[in-house]
Coordinates of C-alpha atoms in Angstrom, one line a residue:
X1060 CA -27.5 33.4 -9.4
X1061 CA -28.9 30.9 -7.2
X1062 CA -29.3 27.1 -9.2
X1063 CA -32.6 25.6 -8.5
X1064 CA -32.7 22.0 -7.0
X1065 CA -33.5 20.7 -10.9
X1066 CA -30.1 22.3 -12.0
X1067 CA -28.2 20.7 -9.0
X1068 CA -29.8 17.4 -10.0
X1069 CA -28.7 17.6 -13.5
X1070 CA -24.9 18.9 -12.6
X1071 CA -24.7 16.1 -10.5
X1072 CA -26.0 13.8 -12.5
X1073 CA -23.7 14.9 -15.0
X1074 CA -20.8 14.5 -12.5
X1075 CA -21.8 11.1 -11.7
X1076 CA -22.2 10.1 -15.5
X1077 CA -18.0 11.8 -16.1
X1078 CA -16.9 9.8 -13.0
X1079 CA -18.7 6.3 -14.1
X1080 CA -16.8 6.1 -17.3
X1081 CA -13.4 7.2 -15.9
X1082 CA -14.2 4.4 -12.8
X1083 CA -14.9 2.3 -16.5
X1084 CA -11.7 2.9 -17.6
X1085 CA -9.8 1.9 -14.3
X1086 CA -11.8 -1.1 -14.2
X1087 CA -9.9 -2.1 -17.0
X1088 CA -6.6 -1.4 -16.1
X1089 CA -7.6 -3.9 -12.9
X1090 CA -5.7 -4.1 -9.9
X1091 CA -2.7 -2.9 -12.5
X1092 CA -1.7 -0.1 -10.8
X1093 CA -2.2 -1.6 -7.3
X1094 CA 0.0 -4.1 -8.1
X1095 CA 2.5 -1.6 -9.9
X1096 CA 2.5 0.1 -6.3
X1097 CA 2.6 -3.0 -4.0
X1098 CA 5.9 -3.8 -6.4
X1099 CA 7.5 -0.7 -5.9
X1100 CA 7.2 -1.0 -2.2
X1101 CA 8.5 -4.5 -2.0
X1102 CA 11.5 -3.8 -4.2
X1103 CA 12.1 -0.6 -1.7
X1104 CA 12.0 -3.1 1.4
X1105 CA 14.2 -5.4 -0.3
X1106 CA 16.8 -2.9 -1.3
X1107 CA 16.6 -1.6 2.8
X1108 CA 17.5 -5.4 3.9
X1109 CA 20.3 -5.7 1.0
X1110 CA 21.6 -2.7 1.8
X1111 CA 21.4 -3.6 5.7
X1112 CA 23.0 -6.5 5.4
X1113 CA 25.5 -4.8 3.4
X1114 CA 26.5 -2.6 6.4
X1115 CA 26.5 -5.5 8.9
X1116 CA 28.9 -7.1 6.8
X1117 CA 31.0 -4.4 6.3
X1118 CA 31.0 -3.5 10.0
X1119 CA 31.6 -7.5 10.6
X1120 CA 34.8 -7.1 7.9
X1121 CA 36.1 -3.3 10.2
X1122 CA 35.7 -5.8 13.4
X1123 CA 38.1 -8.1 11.8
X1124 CA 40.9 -6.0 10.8
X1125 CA 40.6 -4.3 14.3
X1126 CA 41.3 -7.5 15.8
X1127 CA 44.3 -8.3 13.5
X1128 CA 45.5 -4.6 14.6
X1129 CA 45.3 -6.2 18.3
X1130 CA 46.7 -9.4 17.9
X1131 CA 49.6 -7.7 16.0
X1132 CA 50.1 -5.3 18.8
X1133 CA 49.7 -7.7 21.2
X1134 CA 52.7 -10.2 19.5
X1135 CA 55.0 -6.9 19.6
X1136 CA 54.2 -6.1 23.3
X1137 CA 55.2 -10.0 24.2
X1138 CA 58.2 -9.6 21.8
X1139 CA 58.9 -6.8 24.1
X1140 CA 58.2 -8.6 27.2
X1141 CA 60.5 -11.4 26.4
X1142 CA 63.3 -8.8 25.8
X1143 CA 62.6 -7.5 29.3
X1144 CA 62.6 -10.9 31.0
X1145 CA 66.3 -11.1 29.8
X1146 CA 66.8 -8.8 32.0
X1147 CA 65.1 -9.0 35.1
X1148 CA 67.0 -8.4 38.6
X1149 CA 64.5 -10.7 40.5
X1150 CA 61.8 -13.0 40.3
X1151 CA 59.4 -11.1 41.3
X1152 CA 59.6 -8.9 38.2
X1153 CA 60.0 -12.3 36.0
X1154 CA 57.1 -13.1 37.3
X1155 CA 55.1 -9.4 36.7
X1156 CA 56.7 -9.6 33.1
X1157 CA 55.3 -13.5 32.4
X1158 CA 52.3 -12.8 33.8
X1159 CA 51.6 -9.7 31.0
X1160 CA 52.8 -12.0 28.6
X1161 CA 50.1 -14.4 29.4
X1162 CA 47.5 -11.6 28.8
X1163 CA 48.5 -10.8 25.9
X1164 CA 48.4 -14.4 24.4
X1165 CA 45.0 -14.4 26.2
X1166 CA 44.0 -11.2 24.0
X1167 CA 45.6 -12.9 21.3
X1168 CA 43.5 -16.0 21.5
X1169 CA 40.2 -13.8 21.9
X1170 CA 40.8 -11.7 18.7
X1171 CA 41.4 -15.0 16.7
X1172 CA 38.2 -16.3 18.4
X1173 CA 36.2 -12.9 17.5
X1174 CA 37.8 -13.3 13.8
X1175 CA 36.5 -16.7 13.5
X1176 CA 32.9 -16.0 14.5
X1177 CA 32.9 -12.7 12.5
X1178 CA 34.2 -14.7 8.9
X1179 CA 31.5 -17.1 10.1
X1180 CA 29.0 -14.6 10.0
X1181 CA 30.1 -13.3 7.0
X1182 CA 29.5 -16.3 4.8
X1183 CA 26.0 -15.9 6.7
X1184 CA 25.5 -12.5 5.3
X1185 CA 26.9 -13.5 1.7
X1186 CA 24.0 -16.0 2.1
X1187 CA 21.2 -13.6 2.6
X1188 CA 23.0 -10.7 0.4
X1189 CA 22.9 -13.4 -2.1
X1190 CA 19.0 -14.8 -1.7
X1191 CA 18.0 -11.3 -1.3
X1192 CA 19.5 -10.0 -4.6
X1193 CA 18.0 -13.1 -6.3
X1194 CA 14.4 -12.3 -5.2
X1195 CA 15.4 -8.3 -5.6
X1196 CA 15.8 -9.1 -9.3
X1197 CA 12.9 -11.4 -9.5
X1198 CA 10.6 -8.5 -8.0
X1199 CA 12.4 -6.1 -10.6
X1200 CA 11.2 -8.0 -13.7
X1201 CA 8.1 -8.7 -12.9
X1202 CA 7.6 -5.2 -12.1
X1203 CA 8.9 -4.3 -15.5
X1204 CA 6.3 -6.3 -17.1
X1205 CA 3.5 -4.8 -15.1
X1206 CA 4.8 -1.6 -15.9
X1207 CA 4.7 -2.5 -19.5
X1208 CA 1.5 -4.0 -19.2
X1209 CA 0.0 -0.9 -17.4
X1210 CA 1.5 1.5 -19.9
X1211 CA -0.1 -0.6 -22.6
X1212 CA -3.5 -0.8 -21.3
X1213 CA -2.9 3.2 -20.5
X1214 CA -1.9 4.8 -24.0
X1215 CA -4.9 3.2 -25.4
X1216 CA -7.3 5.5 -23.1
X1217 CA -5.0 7.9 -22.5
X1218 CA -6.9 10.4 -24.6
X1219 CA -10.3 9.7 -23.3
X1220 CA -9.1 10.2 -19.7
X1221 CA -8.0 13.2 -20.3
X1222 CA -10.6 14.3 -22.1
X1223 CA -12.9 12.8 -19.6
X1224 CA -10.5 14.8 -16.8
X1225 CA -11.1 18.3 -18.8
X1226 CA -14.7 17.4 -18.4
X1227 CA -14.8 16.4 -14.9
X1228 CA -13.2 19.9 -14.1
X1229 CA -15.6 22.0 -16.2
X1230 CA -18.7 19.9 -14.8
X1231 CA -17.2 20.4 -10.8
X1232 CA -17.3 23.9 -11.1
X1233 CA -21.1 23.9 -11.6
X1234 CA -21.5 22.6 -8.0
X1235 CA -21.1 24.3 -4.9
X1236 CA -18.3 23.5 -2.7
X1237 CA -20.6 21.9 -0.1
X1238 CA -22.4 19.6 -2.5
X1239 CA -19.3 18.8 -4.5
X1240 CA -17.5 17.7 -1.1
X1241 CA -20.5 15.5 0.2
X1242 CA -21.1 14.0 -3.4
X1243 CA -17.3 13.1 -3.2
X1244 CA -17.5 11.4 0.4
X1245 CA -20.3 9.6 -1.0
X1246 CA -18.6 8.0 -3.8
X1247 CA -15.7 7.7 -1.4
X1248 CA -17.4 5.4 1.2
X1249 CA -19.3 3.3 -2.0
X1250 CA -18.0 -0.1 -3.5
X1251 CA -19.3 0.9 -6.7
X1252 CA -18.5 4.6 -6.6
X1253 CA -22.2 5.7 -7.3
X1254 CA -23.1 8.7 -5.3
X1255 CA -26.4 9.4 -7.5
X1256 CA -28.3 7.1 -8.8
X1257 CA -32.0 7.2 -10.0
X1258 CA -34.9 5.3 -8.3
X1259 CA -36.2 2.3 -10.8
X1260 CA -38.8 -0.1 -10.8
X1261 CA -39.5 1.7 -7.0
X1262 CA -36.1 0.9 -5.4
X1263 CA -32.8 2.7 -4.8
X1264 CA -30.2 2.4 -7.8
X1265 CA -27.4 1.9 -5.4
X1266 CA -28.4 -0.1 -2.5
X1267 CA -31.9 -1.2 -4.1
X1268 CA -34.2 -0.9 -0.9
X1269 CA -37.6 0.4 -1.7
X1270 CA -37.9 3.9 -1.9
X1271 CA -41.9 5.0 -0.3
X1272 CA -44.1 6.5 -2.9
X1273 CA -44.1 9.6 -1.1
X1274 CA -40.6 10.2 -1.3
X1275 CA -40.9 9.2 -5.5
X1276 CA -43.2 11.8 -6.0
X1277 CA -40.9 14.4 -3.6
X1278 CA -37.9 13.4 -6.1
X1279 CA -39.8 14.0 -9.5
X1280 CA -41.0 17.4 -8.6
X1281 CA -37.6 18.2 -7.6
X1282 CA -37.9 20.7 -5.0
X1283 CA -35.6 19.7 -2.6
X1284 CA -32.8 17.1 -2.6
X1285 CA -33.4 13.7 -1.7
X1286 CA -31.5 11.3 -0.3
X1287 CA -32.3 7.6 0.4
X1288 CA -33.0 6.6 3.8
X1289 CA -30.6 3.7 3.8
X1290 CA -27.4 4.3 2.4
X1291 CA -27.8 8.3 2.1
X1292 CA -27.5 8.5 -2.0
X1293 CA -28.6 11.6 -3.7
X1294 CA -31.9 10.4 -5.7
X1295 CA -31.8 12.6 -8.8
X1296 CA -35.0 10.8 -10.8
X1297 CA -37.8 8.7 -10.7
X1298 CA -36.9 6.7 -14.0
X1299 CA -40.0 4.1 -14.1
X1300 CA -43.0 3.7 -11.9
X1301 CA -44.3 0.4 -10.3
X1302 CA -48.2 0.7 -11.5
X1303 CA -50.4 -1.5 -9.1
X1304 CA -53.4 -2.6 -10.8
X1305 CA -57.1 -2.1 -9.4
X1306 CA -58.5 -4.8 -8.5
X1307 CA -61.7 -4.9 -10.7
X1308 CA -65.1 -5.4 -8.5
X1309 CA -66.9 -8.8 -8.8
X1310 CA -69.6 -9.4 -10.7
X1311 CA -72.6 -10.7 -8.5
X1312 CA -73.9 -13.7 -10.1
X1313 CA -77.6 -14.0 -10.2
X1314 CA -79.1 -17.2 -10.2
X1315 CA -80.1 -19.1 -12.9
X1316 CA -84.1 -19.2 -11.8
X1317 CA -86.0 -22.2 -13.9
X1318 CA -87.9 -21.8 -16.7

């Protein structure tokens, strides 16, 4: 069966009444949970840096022993080397063997000079593994207290959200699916989450701009849905009227005429 624009009104205003006191509720909580979140994503960044720098320094430590795995084979091949100069027929293979011998020490001298700069950057790393797990525990404390705090402030209207959720349910399914979606976009796009509000003492209850008498008398006989020219609310009552009084006509003042 088909509502009329009065039942609408009322399931909306209904709505709008549910969502007010749960929008009450968050209000207390505060930026609690925003905080909770903006936590939890800072702790997650600093755990993807620890663990980064982690991997550069193991990579960094790998490096290292792959240069002690070359300069060791580097000191056997010149062990070798010398071996075979004892036993050179002419000079120009003492000279083919001396000249591999000076690569090798050459190899040598850059593996040593890669190890240095890699231990070097290592303490680096130990630096900012260390300042990052400081401020990684820091973050995790306070965001234990927030918690805390937010699970506080939660248990004590825990039951009236929920029972204020059950509610919201049962009072969506009296709208239609197009009304309920524009009714939420509306509450989406407003700072103070009002979607319907009533027109008082002749202005808008959400933006306050005046609403035309025309359009107050179009909202109390409630025949088709109103919404205010300005910031697009759905008007669902007139809840006072601004009387102007009549001006009362002048008394003509005769003259006094002497006795």
């Amino acid at each position: 069966m088909e509502k009329t624009v009065a039942q609408k009104l009322e399931a909306l205003k209904n709505l709008q009444s549910i969502d007010s006191e749960l929008d009450e509720i968050k209000k207390v909580r505060g930026a609690l949970p925003d905080e909770v979140a903006d936590l939890e994503d800072e702790i997650a960044g600093f755990e993807t840096r620890l663990q980064k720098f982690e991997n550069e320094q193991s990579e960094l430590e790998g490096n290292i022993s792959d240069h002690k795995t070359q300069i060791k084979n580097s000191e056997a091949l010149i062990k070798k080397y010398e071996e075979q100069q004892m036993n050179v027929r002419n000079n120009r293979e003492y000279d083919a063997i001396s000249k591999e011998m000076e690569l090798q020490k050459l190899e040598i001298q850059i593996s040593e000079k890669r190890i240095k700069e890699a231990y070097a950057k290592i303490e680096f790393k130990k630096g900012d593994i260390e300042k990052t797990t400081e401020e990684l525990e820091e973050r995790k404390k306070d965001l234990d207290n927030k918690r805390a705090e937010l699970e506080t402030l939660t248990q004590e209207s825990e039951a009236d959200e929920k029972k204020l959720l059950a509610s919201r349910e049962k009072a969506g399914k009296q709208i239609e699916e197009r009304l309920l979606n524009s009714y939420q976009k509306l509450r989406d796009n407003a700072r103070n989450g009002l979607a319907v509000v009533p027109v008082s003492r002749g202005a808008c209850g959400g933006c306050f701009n005046v609403v035309p008498p025309q359009r107050q008398a179009d909202i109390r006989d409630a025949k088709k849905l109103i919404v205010c020219e300005h910031c697009g609310r759905i008007l669902a009552e007139v809840t006072d009227e601004i009387v102007t009084e009549e001006k009362k006509p002048r008394r003509s003042r005769k003259k006094a005429t002497k006795a």
